[in-house]
């Protein structure tokens, strides 16, 4: 893997004004060479701000979308390894950050100057860790031969 998702964030959040969900998926797309069609990023628009209601942080949703795009072969139901990594990701965010909800994370991590950038940065740091571990594990089992 040539880049971490964290290295690609600024381009999208600060440079292009994307929301947390769009930023995370675009940064993962770049870092992991997912080749997600540019137009598909529109699907993440409604996940920002905890789906507009302060619930699950859009950065988490964007990370789940990236993991799904990378690890689903046919469908989610036929990709048990995906749900293992999604669960690890969400539980790791919960443990390390104290919540997965936008409203809670915003209070704790967002700043007037940086807005949600510190929150997104911390979440994708966790995403990068889960992704690296997944690629390593799957390569060792010869399940995923094309992992970076």
Tab-separated table of C-alpha atoms in Angstrom:
chain	number	residue	atom	x	y	z
A	1	UNK	CA	0.000	0.000	0.000
A	2	UNK	CA	1.629	3.220	-1.095
A	3	UNK	CA	-0.428	5.707	0.959
A	4	UNK	CA	-2.525	5.872	4.064
A	5	UNK	CA	-6.040	7.288	3.882
A	6	UNK	CA	-4.959	9.910	6.403
A	7	UNK	CA	-2.415	11.295	3.909
A	8	UNK	CA	-5.161	11.994	1.371
A	9	UNK	CA	-7.723	13.753	3.575
A	10	UNK	CA	-6.761	17.375	3.157
A	11	UNK	CA	-7.278	17.310	-0.597
A	12	UNK	CA	-10.940	16.494	-0.202
A	13	UNK	CA	-12.062	18.035	3.091
A	14	UNK	CA	-10.201	21.317	2.956
A	15	UNK	CA	-9.310	21.484	-0.723
A	16	UNK	CA	-12.629	20.485	-2.285
A	17	UNK	CA	-15.054	21.154	0.568
A	18	UNK	CA	-16.353	17.601	0.774
A	19	UNK	CA	-18.250	16.402	3.830
A	20	UNK	CA	-16.840	13.805	6.234
A	21	UNK	CA	-18.357	10.793	4.454
A	22	UNK	CA	-17.342	11.951	0.973
A	23	UNK	CA	-13.854	12.862	2.211
A	24	UNK	CA	-13.247	9.496	3.807
A	25	UNK	CA	-14.407	7.501	0.794
A	26	UNK	CA	-12.481	9.686	-1.676
A	27	UNK	CA	-9.319	9.517	0.436
A	28	UNK	CA	-9.606	5.717	0.702
A	29	UNK	CA	-10.299	5.529	-3.024
A	30	UNK	CA	-7.052	7.357	-3.678
A	31	UNK	CA	-4.939	5.616	-1.037
A	32	UNK	CA	-6.139	2.087	-1.768
A	33	UNK	CA	-6.419	2.499	-5.558
A	34	UNK	CA	-10.049	1.367	-5.454
A	35	UNK	CA	-10.953	2.991	-8.781
A	36	UNK	CA	-14.446	3.906	-7.582
A	37	UNK	CA	-16.159	5.822	-10.383
A	38	UNK	CA	-16.087	9.535	-9.559
A	39	UNK	CA	-19.840	9.872	-9.958
A	40	UNK	CA	-20.416	7.191	-7.299
A	41	UNK	CA	-19.093	9.498	-4.589
A	42	UNK	CA	-22.438	11.307	-4.752
A	43	UNK	CA	-23.892	8.324	-2.879
A	44	UNK	CA	-22.081	9.476	0.264
A	45	UNK	CA	-23.482	13.021	0.272
A	46	UNK	CA	-26.332	12.287	2.682
A	47	UNK	CA	-24.127	10.567	5.261
A	48	UNK	CA	-22.348	13.742	6.377
A	49	UNK	CA	-23.191	15.160	9.781
A	50	UNK	CA	-24.263	11.775	11.048
A	51	UNK	CA	-26.836	11.448	8.268
A	52	UNK	CA	-27.843	15.023	8.973
A	53	UNK	CA	-29.088	14.040	12.415
A	54	UNK	CA	-25.939	13.737	14.528
A	55	UNK	CA	-26.071	9.940	14.557
A	56	UNK	CA	-23.276	7.699	13.211
A	57	UNK	CA	-20.439	9.925	12.021
A	58	UNK	CA	-20.181	10.218	8.262
A	59	UNK	CA	-16.459	9.472	8.374
A	60	UNK	CA	-17.319	6.059	9.794
A	61	UNK	CA	-19.921	5.544	7.058
A	62	UNK	CA	-17.398	6.552	4.403
A	63	UNK	CA	-14.901	4.097	5.853
A	64	UNK	CA	-17.464	1.297	5.804
A	65	UNK	CA	-18.247	2.117	2.173
A	66	UNK	CA	-14.530	1.917	1.319
A	67	UNK	CA	-14.085	-1.395	3.141
A	68	UNK	CA	-17.172	-2.733	1.367
A	69	UNK	CA	-15.922	-1.673	-2.051
A	70	UNK	CA	-12.568	-3.287	-1.360
A	71	UNK	CA	-13.666	-6.572	0.206
A	72	UNK	CA	-17.104	-7.496	-1.174
A	73	UNK	CA	-16.753	-10.008	-3.991
A	74	UNK	CA	-20.446	-10.495	-4.878
A	75	UNK	CA	-22.686	-9.280	-2.050
A	76	UNK	CA	-22.310	-8.343	1.589
A	77	UNK	CA	-24.060	-11.543	2.639
A	78	UNK	CA	-21.467	-13.554	0.766
A	79	UNK	CA	-18.539	-11.646	2.310
A	80	UNK	CA	-18.246	-12.705	5.965
A	81	UNK	CA	-14.745	-11.289	6.260
A	82	UNK	CA	-16.144	-7.838	5.448
A	83	UNK	CA	-18.467	-7.812	8.441
A	84	UNK	CA	-15.586	-8.895	10.677
A	85	UNK	CA	-13.558	-5.852	9.601
A	86	UNK	CA	-16.521	-3.479	9.746
A	87	UNK	CA	-17.249	-4.620	13.286
A	88	UNK	CA	-13.602	-4.181	14.299
A	89	UNK	CA	-13.579	-0.715	12.748
A	90	UNK	CA	-16.740	0.512	14.453
A	91	UNK	CA	-15.837	-0.988	17.827
A	92	UNK	CA	-12.318	0.459	17.608
A	93	UNK	CA	-13.694	3.945	16.919
A	94	UNK	CA	-16.108	3.546	19.833
A	95	UNK	CA	-13.323	2.421	22.158
A	96	UNK	CA	-10.681	4.947	21.116
A	97	UNK	CA	-12.918	7.983	20.648
A	98	UNK	CA	-15.675	7.315	23.166
A	99	UNK	CA	-18.545	7.380	20.666
A	100	UNK	CA	-19.463	6.731	17.050
A	101	UNK	CA	-22.073	9.496	16.932
A	102	UNK	CA	-21.392	12.758	15.147
A	103	UNK	CA	-22.971	14.918	17.849
A	104	UNK	CA	-20.690	13.450	20.547
A	105	UNK	CA	-17.551	13.442	18.425
A	106	UNK	CA	-18.194	17.007	17.296
A	107	UNK	CA	-18.276	18.246	20.886
A	108	UNK	CA	-15.101	16.402	21.776
A	109	UNK	CA	-12.917	16.805	18.667
A	110	UNK	CA	-14.152	19.531	16.289
A	111	UNK	CA	-12.712	23.024	16.478
A	112	UNK	CA	-13.908	26.342	15.114
A	113	UNK	CA	-10.862	26.608	12.869
A	114	UNK	CA	-10.522	23.000	11.721
A	115	UNK	CA	-14.211	22.026	11.941
A	116	UNK	CA	-14.520	18.209	11.766
A	117	UNK	CA	-11.067	17.610	10.300
A	118	UNK	CA	-9.526	16.374	13.607
A	119	UNK	CA	-12.407	13.919	13.997
A	120	UNK	CA	-12.053	12.581	10.473
A	121	UNK	CA	-8.300	12.341	10.847
A	122	UNK	CA	-8.592	10.208	13.986
A	123	UNK	CA	-11.268	7.965	12.454
A	124	UNK	CA	-9.276	7.285	9.290
A	125	UNK	CA	-6.194	6.520	11.358
A	126	UNK	CA	-8.252	3.666	12.810
A	127	UNK	CA	-9.520	2.772	9.321
A	128	UNK	CA	-5.951	2.547	8.034
A	129	UNK	CA	-5.045	0.170	10.879
A	130	UNK	CA	-8.038	-2.093	10.210
A	131	UNK	CA	-7.364	-2.094	6.460
A	132	UNK	CA	-3.693	-2.991	6.842
A	133	UNK	CA	-4.531	-5.801	9.251
A	134	UNK	CA	-7.241	-7.105	6.909
A	135	UNK	CA	-4.954	-7.111	3.877
A	136	UNK	CA	-2.236	-8.855	5.841
A	137	UNK	CA	-4.620	-11.472	7.200
A	138	UNK	CA	-6.313	-12.125	3.883
A	139	UNK	CA	-3.047	-12.338	1.985
A	140	UNK	CA	-1.724	-14.848	4.509
A	141	UNK	CA	-4.791	-16.987	3.877
A	142	UNK	CA	-4.484	-16.516	0.098
A	143	UNK	CA	-8.040	-15.191	0.088
A	144	UNK	CA	-7.215	-11.819	-1.374
A	145	UNK	CA	-4.433	-12.060	-3.904
A	146	UNK	CA	-4.736	-8.527	-5.282
A	147	UNK	CA	-4.405	-6.553	-2.025
A	148	UNK	CA	-1.938	-3.706	-2.219
